[in-house]
Amino acid sequence: MEAAGAGAGAGAGAGCGSGPPLLLSEGEQQCYSELFARCAGAAGGGPAAGPPEAARAAPGAATAAAGPVADLFRASQLPAETLHQITELCGAKRVGYFGLTQFYVALKLIAAAQSGLPVRTESIKCELPLPRFMLSKTDGETRFGNSAELHGTKVQIPYLISEKNTFKRMENEDKQETQSPTMSPLASPPSSPPHYQRVPLSHGYSKLQSSTEQMHAAPYEARQPLVQPEGPSPGNQGAKPLWHQASLTRSFSVERELQDSSSNYPDEPWRITEEQREYYVNQFRSLQPDPSSFISGSVAKNFFTKSKLSIPELSYIWELSDADCDGALTLSEFCAAFHLIVARKNGYPLPEGLPPTLQPEYLQAAFPKPKWDCALFDSYSESMPANQQPHDLNRMEMLSIKDVADFAVPTQDMTGDDKQALRSTTDEVLPNDMSEDSATKSGLLPPPPALPPRPCASQSEQASEAEPHPQLNRAPSQAAESSPTKKDVPYSQPPSKPIRRKLRPENQATENQEPSSTIGGPASAAAVKPHPAVQKQSSKQKKAIQTAIRKNKEANAVLARLNSELQQQLKEVHQERIALENQLEQLRPVTVL
Amino acid sequence: MAVCVAVIAKENYPLYIRSVPTENELKFHYMVHTSLDVVDEKISAMGKTLVDQRELYLGLLYGYVTNSKVKFVMVVDSSNTALRDNEIRSMFRKLHNSYTDVMCNPFYNPGDHIQSRAFDNMVTSMMMQVC
């Protein structure tokens, strides 16, 4: 390799005429020679068919065919004029073919251009990261390439050497490279774009979930034996599901059932996991209690603006996710949009089109059940005084037995809240409603304006059993209840959510203190926190529990007061009614006669 | 077969301009401005109109006005086979649909420059038929 490199260096110096001698690092030499062999070997066919033979053949060919070279250059995603410049500079035009030296120089120039350096022969003097070629349409690869250039050369060198294996495999199987980096970021995306590096990513990823700890080793080592047997596949499509399913058995156990059903979707960063889905659904609830209806554009705009992405980006995300272009987001559309926002905040570039795993039909098919589970949970944390009556009926259908038990306790609160809500309607309606409500009280959960803490707490307890992550539980319920007052709370969650998953113990502690300190105002909001915390561990949570208990008591006091006021009003109304009835009776004998 | 496409807002400032050969832009902008006067005339003459077509000397200039007084102007190359009326109308309809999709986006303020990638792609597809 060194001899070839030196020869290439000398040759490049001679070939380019006035250009400086080309110095390639070991990694670069290896990659370039593979690329060259690939293009040379595929003289007759395209690069897709070429690599297997080229990989086995020695790079003895003197020239690389123009066709595959052009394809390769186009795959580098540089604009056409840049590619023309590169071609001219490397001397291919002059000599009329892509010899080894010209090819190497061209690759170096491509790397320079991708790093943002001007395309000149001086650019290739410095050490550059490997040029990135996007051979597929997935964005993990693009992101992968972009990140490589963003961080300069020094940082990348150790990373590149470790990545060489994967890069080599990219030559052989076109879309493998895209799979490995993109699979890990999904579950543990880095906390901020500047930190987007593969090494800490895999660390974070290994801490992520016990079920996926083996991913740390899996992408790089396990795939190698996996890839070789596949050999030259007729098309990328054939290789993808094969590799995909095999690697899935070692990794996302959460998504395994999903993957099996839809094995042709390799867009890992765009796949929504169960917990993410539940989180998104909870957020949807906080904006719009009915799971089957829409979030209007303005509501969604306010919500997404809190994510602090730029308006053009949000506009683009909206375009992608609002599939039917009706100006409103259904649950699936909302999940897709939210997922895109989370991905973008973690540094992923936005895709050109909506990935298949984010299409509404796919999302609806993939996640029918969690939607309803979340429906049960969040139906209790919503407050819609104006629409109480129809919602009562809806929720009656959705309630299960366990909910009835919950609501045996706060029926008194319910009555008070019902009355308060109903006060907005006419007074004549009030007695009727009350009788109706009291009759249905046992099975009914009307959404009270001020949330009684206890049902939410017990409900969240049960819900958190279902959900593996109490933070998610806390976060959405917290968001839901504080939504009338503070809408910025939900958005503390999305950026921190990945961090939470990466470093769970630390963040549990910080989460405990943080919510307890921030939520002072809405008494109901703080109530939910301590109960899911109980289930997990540590004295820090006990402190949170105590603060929450205090707030619960405050809330109880407020509600009791409310209750008494409403009782008073009720009595007065009763008396009025009695008086009116008396009058009516007095008048009646007169009219009858 | 369109050579240039422009979306002009109600107050006659452009929201979006795209042309295939870039050197035509100045000429096109000038044509658009002159055509806007005639378009406005025609609007005020008829009561409610959606389609307003005219031909100009060099190249063909077609105009289209929406209910909200947003005008779509399209310059087509006359050197090719003459475009039928239907095709022009269908192209304007596509433009109109894409424009409404852009409008649906809550992050888009009416009066902003149109920066939607979907819209761009659609316009490019209309224009790339020539090249």
XYZ file of C-alpha atoms in Angstrom:
724
model
C 0.000 0.000 0.000
C 2.781 2.355 0.857
C 4.490 1.657 -2.409
C 1.328 2.235 -4.283
C 0.766 5.390 -2.320
C 4.234 6.666 -2.992
C 3.905 5.736 -6.605
C 0.610 7.520 -6.709
C 2.186 10.474 -5.034
C 4.963 10.674 -7.514
C 2.664 9.919 -10.369
C 0.242 12.524 -9.216
C 2.997 15.021 -8.991
C 4.047 14.248 -12.478
C 0.542 13.908 -13.818
C -0.674 17.181 -12.480
C 2.265 19.043 -13.767
C 2.432 22.031 -11.549
C 0.506 20.353 -8.760
C 2.163 19.419 -5.489
C 2.950 15.798 -4.733
C -0.065 14.014 -3.492
C 0.253 12.720 0.023
C -2.322 10.226 1.045
C -2.789 8.862 4.512
C -3.065 5.152 4.930
C -6.795 5.220 5.260
C -7.135 7.360 2.229
C -4.901 5.124 0.223
C -6.909 2.120 1.065
C -10.200 3.744 0.283
C -9.012 5.354 -2.870
C -7.536 2.198 -4.176
C -10.744 0.369 -3.513
C -12.748 3.035 -5.209
C -10.412 2.978 -8.120
C -10.522 -0.767 -8.399
C -14.216 -0.566 -8.242
C -14.483 1.916 -11.027
C -11.875 0.148 -13.058
C -13.405 -3.224 -12.593
C -16.799 -2.005 -13.569
C -15.749 -0.973 -16.980
C -18.754 -2.554 -18.545
C -21.398 -2.129 -15.918
C -22.496 0.255 -13.244
C -20.904 0.496 -9.853
C -23.586 -1.601 -8.237
C -22.653 -4.659 -10.147
C -19.000 -3.864 -10.170
C -17.892 -3.952 -6.577
C -17.869 -7.657 -5.897
C -15.601 -8.396 -8.768
C -13.581 -5.295 -8.198
C -13.069 -6.094 -4.582
C -11.653 -9.436 -5.448
C -9.695 -8.263 -8.444
C -6.359 -6.657 -7.855
C -6.278 -2.989 -8.710
C -4.116 -3.600 -11.659
C -6.152 -1.811 -14.246
C -4.571 1.341 -15.346
C -7.641 3.267 -16.095
C -11.038 3.687 -14.610
C -13.949 3.814 -16.937
C -15.607 7.154 -17.264
C -19.103 5.855 -16.602
C -18.684 4.511 -13.093
C -16.354 7.336 -12.256
C -18.983 9.848 -13.232
C -21.525 7.973 -11.166
C -19.210 7.958 -8.231
C -18.551 11.640 -8.517
C -22.218 12.361 -8.759
C -22.745 10.294 -5.672
C -20.487 12.691 -3.840
C -23.357 15.140 -4.054
C -21.302 18.015 -5.247
C -22.768 20.399 -7.775
C -22.068 19.652 -11.381
C -19.782 22.583 -11.964
C -17.639 21.606 -9.026
C -17.306 18.158 -10.468
C -16.314 19.624 -13.784
C -13.700 21.713 -12.071
C -12.378 18.723 -10.254
C -12.210 16.706 -13.411
C -10.265 19.414 -15.114
C -7.919 19.946 -12.244
C -7.051 16.354 -11.765
C -5.876 16.192 -15.284
C -8.276 13.632 -16.625
C -9.399 15.925 -19.316
C -5.904 16.551 -20.346
C -4.868 12.973 -20.632
C -8.268 11.826 -21.711
C -8.785 9.128 -19.150
C -8.899 8.554 -15.442
C -5.618 7.061 -14.570
C -4.714 6.114 -11.054
C -3.163 9.442 -10.301
C -5.962 11.447 -11.815
C -8.475 9.425 -9.915
C -6.720 9.914 -6.630
C -6.377 13.590 -7.160
C -10.019 13.792 -8.066
C -11.002 11.972 -4.915
C -8.889 14.284 -2.852
C -10.477 17.269 -4.509
C -13.901 15.845 -3.840
C -13.005 15.501 -0.198
C -11.800 19.076 -0.208
C -14.962 20.315 -1.853
C -17.092 18.426 0.606
C -15.152 20.028 3.403
C -15.984 23.363 1.936
C -12.508 24.154 0.652
C -12.172 25.676 -2.793
C -11.376 23.298 -5.548
C -7.743 23.966 -6.200
C -4.617 21.946 -6.218
C -3.438 23.643 -3.056
C -6.435 22.280 -1.223
C -5.223 18.760 -1.471
C -2.032 19.480 0.313
C -3.588 19.280 3.737
C -4.965 16.207 5.286
C -8.570 15.794 4.557
C -11.251 13.397 5.691
C -12.355 10.786 3.266
C -14.673 11.927 0.552
C -18.164 10.749 1.125
C -20.223 9.253 -1.538
C -23.862 8.881 -1.138
C -24.808 5.762 -2.921
C -28.296 5.609 -1.588
C -31.003 8.011 -0.791
C -31.026 7.671 2.942
C -30.099 10.682 4.911
C -28.045 8.963 7.471
C -25.395 8.729 4.865
C -25.606 12.362 4.014
C -25.486 13.279 7.600
C -22.657 10.911 8.043
C -20.756 12.619 5.319
C -21.541 16.079 6.507
C -20.545 15.377 10.021
C -17.259 13.968 8.875
C -16.377 17.247 7.313
C -17.759 19.424 10.010
C -15.288 18.441 12.622
C -12.023 18.954 10.902
C -9.371 16.495 10.205
C -7.670 15.779 13.502
C -10.807 14.645 15.159
C -11.758 12.454 12.336
C -8.589 10.500 11.866
C -8.988 7.990 14.686
C -12.634 7.768 13.842
C -11.896 7.177 10.224
C -9.545 4.373 10.913
C -12.135 2.634 12.995
C -14.691 3.354 10.358
C -12.581 1.916 7.620
C -14.238 -1.405 7.999
C -17.609 0.062 7.462
C -16.350 2.157 4.626
C -14.935 -0.901 2.976
C -18.208 -2.617 3.313
C -19.838 0.332 1.674
C -17.930 -0.522 -1.385
C -19.199 -4.013 -1.381
C -22.757 -3.545 -0.389
C -24.049 -0.245 -1.340
C -26.352 0.545 1.453
C -24.650 -1.052 4.394
C -22.786 2.042 5.408
C -25.980 3.882 5.689
C -27.533 1.303 7.918
C -24.939 1.106 10.609
C -24.570 4.719 11.554
C -28.183 5.430 11.125
C -29.369 2.643 13.293
C -27.572 3.832 16.354
C -28.541 7.468 16.211
C -32.171 6.692 16.276
C -32.164 5.426 19.758
C -29.572 7.703 21.229
C -29.203 10.772 19.136
C -26.473 13.097 20.347
C -27.481 15.952 22.485
C -26.357 18.652 20.114
C -24.996 18.779 16.617
C -21.440 19.722 17.556
C -21.145 16.525 19.471
C -22.166 14.354 16.673
C -19.375 11.821 16.580
C -19.545 8.164 16.172
C -17.467 7.174 19.165
C -19.492 8.838 21.888
C -22.587 7.916 20.002
C -21.913 4.257 20.254
C -21.118 4.687 23.914
C -24.320 6.484 24.536
C -26.108 3.948 22.523
C -24.763 1.101 24.538
C -25.995 2.724 27.676
C -29.318 3.286 26.124
C -31.282 0.177 26.630
C -30.339 -3.139 27.977
C -31.923 -4.819 25.050
C -29.803 -2.960 22.596
C -26.482 -2.970 24.364
C -25.046 -5.367 21.930
C -25.421 -2.826 19.204
C -22.180 -1.351 20.311
C -20.404 -4.311 18.922
C -22.960 -5.322 16.398
C -22.652 -2.624 13.776
C -18.994 -2.970 13.228
C -18.058 -6.510 13.949
C -21.200 -8.489 13.613
C -22.031 -7.102 10.289
C -18.854 -8.201 8.723
C -19.515 -11.918 8.801
C -23.057 -11.076 7.976
C -22.197 -9.096 4.934
C -19.786 -11.444 3.321
C -22.129 -14.356 2.931
C -24.566 -12.178 1.148
C -22.085 -11.525 -1.544
C -23.056 -9.803 -4.699
C -26.725 -9.337 -4.598
C -28.627 -8.630 -7.721
C -29.844 -5.339 -6.438
C -29.612 -3.215 -3.369
C -33.154 -3.950 -2.585
C -32.461 -7.582 -2.205
C -29.521 -7.019 0.087
C -31.305 -4.600 2.284
C -34.068 -6.670 3.759
C -31.765 -9.621 4.162
C -29.204 -7.698 6.096
C -31.835 -5.701 7.735
C -33.674 -8.571 9.254
C -30.551 -10.322 10.324
C -29.162 -7.300 12.075
C -32.475 -6.606 13.652
C -32.334 -9.814 15.561
C -29.306 -8.445 17.327
C -30.589 -4.982 17.849
C -33.879 -3.172 18.244
C -35.842 -5.781 20.007
C -38.453 -3.151 20.498
C -38.990 -2.783 16.846
C -38.570 -6.334 15.846
C -42.204 -7.014 15.314
C -42.520 -3.844 13.331
C -39.529 -4.644 11.222
C -40.735 -8.068 10.328
C -43.921 -6.685 9.063
C -42.260 -4.031 6.984
C -38.861 -5.311 6.126
C -38.208 -3.027 3.245
C -37.859 0.179 5.180
C -34.230 0.765 6.004
C -34.672 4.348 7.166
C -33.532 3.794 10.697
C -33.338 7.350 11.933
C -36.832 7.933 10.730
C -38.353 5.010 12.463
C -40.345 5.844 15.528
C -39.888 3.582 18.505
C -42.667 2.631 20.853
C -41.695 5.040 23.564
C -41.202 7.863 21.170
C -44.571 7.142 19.745
C -46.203 7.203 23.116
C -44.495 10.427 23.937
C -45.666 12.011 20.749
C -49.170 10.804 21.307
C -49.166 12.284 24.763
C -48.034 15.572 23.382
C -50.800 15.347 20.850
C -53.234 14.880 23.672
C -52.000 17.938 25.388
C -52.907 19.936 22.352
C -55.981 18.084 21.276
C -57.726 15.604 23.514
C -59.543 13.693 20.841
C -57.148 11.271 19.225
C -59.049 11.027 16.013
C -59.340 14.684 15.226
C -56.890 17.248 14.034
C -54.535 19.764 15.452
C -55.125 23.007 13.665
C -52.312 24.775 11.946
C -52.002 27.657 14.339
C -51.967 25.435 17.394
C -49.330 23.247 15.858
C -47.358 26.276 14.816
C -47.211 27.606 18.339
C -46.249 24.242 19.644
C -43.528 23.562 17.169
C -42.155 27.051 17.341
C -41.161 26.283 20.878
C -38.713 23.788 19.562
C -36.613 26.751 18.527
C -36.008 25.554 15.050
C -35.938 28.185 12.396
C -39.144 29.048 10.666
C -38.079 27.833 7.227
C -37.118 24.509 8.711
C -40.388 24.236 10.533
C -42.140 25.176 7.370
C -40.357 22.438 5.556
C -41.106 19.907 8.242
C -44.729 20.846 8.030
C -44.688 20.374 4.316
C -43.248 16.945 4.711
C -45.560 15.792 7.406
C -48.868 17.272 6.350
C -49.440 14.659 3.737
C -52.916 15.658 2.753
C -52.073 19.345 2.871
C -55.182 20.301 4.724
C -53.580 22.682 7.176
C -54.182 20.365 10.088
C -52.295 17.448 11.568
C -53.784 14.119 12.389
C -52.178 11.987 15.029
C -49.900 10.221 12.589
C -48.973 13.411 10.838
C -48.236 14.975 14.174
C -46.024 12.096 15.188
C -44.166 12.317 11.947
C -43.668 16.044 12.339
C -42.568 15.686 15.906
C -40.155 12.978 14.979
C -38.673 15.099 12.254
C -38.254 17.942 14.688
C -36.546 15.744 17.214
C -34.275 14.380 14.549
C -33.466 17.824 13.304
C -32.671 19.098 16.731
C -30.287 16.242 17.107
C -28.484 17.239 14.023
C -30.012 15.213 11.277
C -30.598 16.940 7.996
C -34.145 16.899 6.862
C -34.994 14.390 4.194
C -36.046 15.312 0.737
C -39.260 13.469 1.045
C -41.212 11.941 3.843
C -39.517 8.657 4.651
C -41.746 5.637 4.301
C -41.595 4.918 8.003
C -43.076 8.293 8.721
C -45.937 8.083 6.304
C -49.259 8.390 8.029
C -50.595 5.099 6.733
C -47.549 3.292 7.952
C -47.694 4.956 11.326
C -51.332 4.198 11.727
C -50.822 0.608 10.831
C -47.816 0.220 13.031
C -49.163 1.826 16.134
C -52.825 1.277 16.607
C -52.673 -0.093 20.103
C -50.494 2.379 21.973
C -52.754 5.102 20.746
C -55.602 3.752 22.746
C -53.553 3.045 25.809
C -52.471 6.604 25.801
C -56.022 7.631 25.216
C -56.947 6.104 28.502
C -54.133 7.783 30.266
C -54.539 11.233 28.923
C -58.256 11.422 28.972
C -57.966 12.224 32.600
C -55.482 14.961 32.238
C -57.398 17.158 29.907
C -59.575 20.078 30.796
C -62.235 21.219 28.404
C -64.985 22.983 30.286
C -66.792 24.138 27.231
C -67.074 20.771 25.600
C -67.705 18.794 28.654
C -70.912 17.124 27.676
C -69.825 15.451 24.474
C -66.526 14.541 25.991
C -68.254 12.912 28.881
C -69.983 10.607 26.507
C -66.800 9.861 24.649
C -64.926 9.052 27.733
C -67.580 6.838 29.054
C -66.943 4.586 26.148
C -63.241 4.629 26.694
C -63.205 3.987 30.373
C -62.179 0.653 31.738
C -62.921 -0.822 35.093
C -59.781 0.377 36.741
C -60.713 3.923 35.968
C -63.987 3.557 37.745
C -62.114 2.641 40.858
C -60.014 5.739 40.516
C -62.991 7.893 40.292
C -64.800 6.568 43.233
C -62.395 8.622 45.266
C -62.665 12.103 43.856
C -66.317 12.107 43.056
C -66.755 14.998 45.349
C -64.168 16.956 43.459
C -65.803 15.946 40.289
C -69.084 17.307 41.383
C -67.536 20.580 42.265
C -65.693 20.791 39.005
C -68.677 19.714 37.036
C -70.659 22.466 38.539
C -68.028 24.983 37.821
C -67.873 23.903 34.259
C -71.569 23.806 33.893
C -71.958 27.217 35.363
C -70.996 28.565 32.014
C -74.155 27.082 30.614
C -77.586 28.395 31.474
C -78.977 28.081 34.924
C -82.000 26.153 33.856
C -79.832 23.532 32.416
C -77.891 23.200 35.604
C -80.281 21.126 37.672
C -80.866 18.782 34.799
C -77.202 18.371 34.166
C -76.488 17.765 37.745
C -78.980 15.036 38.026
C -77.644 13.509 34.905
C -74.096 13.784 36.035
C -74.709 12.415 39.434
C -76.380 9.466 37.866
C -73.429 8.770 35.678
C -70.859 9.827 38.175
C -69.607 6.414 39.022
C -68.515 5.573 35.563
C -67.771 9.023 34.314
C -64.717 11.063 34.085
C -65.566 14.541 32.910
C -62.448 16.564 32.410
C -62.480 19.065 35.200
C -61.033 22.472 34.693
C -58.822 22.144 37.720
C -57.332 18.719 37.706
C -57.864 16.692 40.814
C -54.438 15.406 41.590
C -55.380 12.034 42.932
C -56.909 10.397 39.891
C -54.120 11.624 37.761
C -51.612 10.327 40.216
C -53.116 6.903 40.483
C -53.748 6.786 36.814
C -50.242 7.793 36.071
C -49.074 5.117 38.445
C -50.832 2.530 36.459
C -49.802 4.035 33.211
C -46.223 4.169 34.233
C -46.300 0.487 34.852
C -47.134 0.099 31.263
C -44.485 2.505 30.143
C -40.881 1.669 30.730
C -39.798 5.224 31.184
C -41.225 7.221 34.009
C -39.694 10.329 32.599
C -41.894 10.075 29.590
C -44.806 9.648 31.889
C -43.897 12.647 33.916
C -43.106 14.717 30.939
C -46.306 14.315 29.000
C -48.576 14.485 31.980
C -46.656 17.442 33.174
C -46.972 18.966 29.791
C -50.599 18.121 29.554
C -51.512 19.685 32.811
C -49.377 22.688 32.486
C -50.493 23.316 28.975
C -53.183 25.760 29.953
C -50.634 27.807 31.747
C -47.147 27.108 30.566
C -46.523 25.811 27.156
C -42.794 25.971 27.283
C -42.595 22.977 29.540
C -43.292 20.481 26.794
C -40.396 21.792 24.929
C -37.971 21.258 27.617
C -38.643 17.639 26.901
C -37.786 16.981 23.282
C -34.198 18.122 23.361
C -33.547 16.512 26.666
C -35.344 13.326 25.881
C -32.424 11.755 24.075
C -30.084 12.777 26.822
C -32.416 11.221 29.251
C -32.249 7.974 27.497
C -28.552 8.068 27.167
C -27.751 8.843 30.776
C -30.693 7.620 32.607
C -29.623 7.726 36.276
C -28.195 11.223 36.154
C -31.093 12.618 34.346
C -33.618 11.070 36.567
C -32.080 13.021 39.381
C -31.987 16.253 37.445
C -35.479 15.678 36.171
C -36.695 15.231 39.684
C -35.300 18.466 40.905
C -36.047 20.385 37.792
C -39.749 19.773 37.523
C -40.319 20.205 41.189
C -38.633 23.564 41.114
C -40.128 24.867 37.916
C -43.718 23.949 38.433
C -44.944 26.134 41.218
C -48.064 27.650 39.879
C -50.454 25.055 38.610
C -51.050 22.952 41.595
C -52.356 20.086 39.646
C -49.318 19.792 37.471
C -46.847 18.915 40.140
C -49.068 16.266 41.537
C -48.360 13.676 38.947
C -44.643 13.644 39.372
C -44.093 11.937 42.673
C -46.229 8.950 41.951
C -44.393 7.543 39.007
C -41.172 8.389 40.798
C -42.175 6.158 43.643
C -41.947 3.225 41.459
C -38.322 3.697 40.644
C -35.881 4.548 43.340
C -33.823 6.813 45.543
C -34.253 9.424 48.208
C -34.117 12.290 45.738
C -37.501 11.203 44.577
C -38.781 11.122 48.099
C -37.953 14.760 48.345
C -39.857 15.344 45.193
C -42.705 13.357 46.615
C -42.814 15.511 49.668
C -42.930 18.696 47.684
C -45.568 17.186 45.529
C -47.566 16.119 48.533
C -47.474 19.632 49.765
C -48.760 20.833 46.475
C -51.392 18.173 46.459
C -52.634 19.470 49.731
C -52.775 22.949 48.363
C -54.692 21.732 45.399
C -57.028 19.848 47.623
C -57.668 22.965 49.637
C -58.415 24.931 46.534
C -60.769 22.309 45.258
C -62.514 21.972 48.562
C -63.114 25.658 48.610
C -64.416 25.527 45.104
C -66.648 22.711 46.071
C -68.128 24.592 48.959
C -68.751 27.623 46.818
C -70.521 25.565 44.264
C -72.556 23.828 46.906
C -73.634 27.212 48.099
C -74.657 28.208 44.641
C -76.492 24.985 44.270
C -78.485 25.659 47.381
C -79.387 29.084 46.196
C -80.499 27.781 42.883
C -82.546 25.136 44.586
C -84.282 27.761 46.627
C -85.018 29.795 43.563
C -86.463 26.823 41.916
C -88.659 26.065 44.862
C -89.850 29.627 44.924
C -90.677 29.546 41.252
C -92.531 26.302 41.567
C -94.558 27.738 44.361
C -95.479 30.675 42.243
C -96.448 28.405 39.436
C -98.729 26.429 41.669
C -100.319 29.551 42.960
C -101.005 30.715 39.465
C -102.181 27.424 38.170
C -105.592 27.204 39.815
C -106.240 30.642 38.366
C -105.512 29.555 34.790
C -107.328 26.295 35.038
C -110.466 28.038 36.039
C -42.358 23.729 -21.542
C -42.388 26.794 -19.432
C -39.378 28.965 -19.620
C -40.186 31.215 -16.705
C -42.662 31.015 -13.891
C -43.557 33.773 -11.510
C -45.971 34.170 -8.658
C -46.988 37.746 -8.068
C -48.727 38.796 -4.935
C -51.728 41.019 -4.671
C -49.690 44.162 -4.321
C -47.795 43.291 -7.441
C -44.559 42.296 -5.874
C -43.120 38.944 -6.747
C -43.328 36.082 -4.337
C -41.479 33.662 -6.460
C -39.619 33.754 -9.738
C -37.868 30.961 -11.480
C -36.558 30.800 -14.967
C -34.701 28.204 -16.882
C -32.111 30.183 -18.754
C -30.982 32.586 -16.153
C -30.120 35.380 -18.483
C -33.744 35.918 -19.328
C -34.678 37.043 -15.870
C -34.415 40.732 -16.391
C -36.343 40.593 -19.596
C -38.904 38.447 -17.959
C -39.327 40.711 -14.987
C -39.921 43.567 -17.332
C -42.456 41.601 -19.289
C -44.185 40.603 -16.111
C -44.517 44.146 -14.964
C -45.922 45.307 -18.216
C -48.250 42.386 -18.346
C -49.504 43.085 -14.873
C -51.098 46.264 -16.038
C -52.995 44.514 -18.719
C -53.952 41.774 -16.322
C -55.335 44.277 -13.897
C -57.333 45.844 -16.666
C -58.826 42.560 -17.562
C -59.668 41.776 -13.982
C -61.529 44.960 -13.459
C -63.362 44.497 -16.721
C -64.707 41.072 -15.968
C -66.417 40.402 -12.709
C -64.822 37.341 -11.339
C -62.224 35.596 -13.330
C -59.814 32.861 -12.728
C -58.083 32.557 -15.992
C -56.691 35.333 -18.017
C -54.679 34.541 -21.022
C -52.770 36.709 -23.356
C -50.090 36.375 -25.902
C -47.189 38.654 -26.291
C -44.789 39.082 -29.074
C -41.631 37.348 -28.083
C -42.392 34.108 -26.482
C -45.771 33.537 -25.047
C -46.849 35.031 -21.802
C -49.744 33.559 -19.944
C -51.371 34.886 -16.879
C -53.622 33.421 -14.277
C -55.316 35.191 -11.425
C -56.676 33.626 -8.293
C -59.517 34.711 -6.103
C -57.136 36.405 -3.768
C -55.593 38.415 -6.570
C -52.437 36.391 -6.638
C -51.213 36.166 -10.156
C -49.335 33.399 -11.773
C -47.441 34.383 -14.840
C -45.768 31.936 -17.079
C -43.570 32.503 -20.065
C -43.471 29.692 -22.533
C -41.163 29.091 -25.340
C -42.839 29.490 -28.647
C -40.166 27.777 -30.628
C -41.535 24.437 -29.617
C -44.772 23.059 -30.827
C -47.618 25.306 -29.959
C -48.978 24.489 -26.574
C -52.601 23.799 -26.458
C -54.902 25.772 -24.281
C -55.608 22.740 -22.135
C -52.016 22.222 -21.328
C -51.580 25.757 -20.219
C -54.641 25.557 -18.073
C -53.515 22.326 -16.531
C -50.156 23.822 -15.755
C -51.788 26.747 -14.063
C -54.011 24.440 -12.142
C -51.007 22.546 -10.896
C -49.407 25.799 -9.907
C -52.509 26.833 -8.096
C -52.708 23.564 -6.202
C -49.123 23.780 -5.139
C -49.672 27.335 -4.092
C -52.595 26.383 -1.899
C -50.472 23.672 -0.349
C -47.900 26.262 0.499
C -50.601 28.445 1.974
C -51.788 25.620 4.183
C -48.497 25.626 5.951
C -49.028 27.548 9.174
C -45.450 28.643 9.194
C -45.869 30.496 5.977
C -46.896 34.095 6.308
C -48.750 35.365 3.296
C -46.538 37.875 1.643
C -43.327 36.045 2.338
C -41.131 34.795 -0.350
C -42.118 31.255 -1.155
C -39.446 28.908 0.069
C -41.178 25.603 -0.136
C -39.186 22.791 -1.558
C -42.241 20.978 -2.780
C -43.289 24.039 -4.690
C -39.834 24.347 -6.161
C -39.862 20.751 -7.248
C -43.196 21.136 -8.894
C -42.147 24.216 -10.779
C -38.901 22.604 -11.809
C -40.778 19.635 -13.129
C -42.905 21.935 -15.224
C -39.901 23.697 -16.575
C -37.647 20.755 -17.067
C -39.809 19.298 -19.700
C -38.016 21.442 -22.196
C -34.440 20.810 -21.255
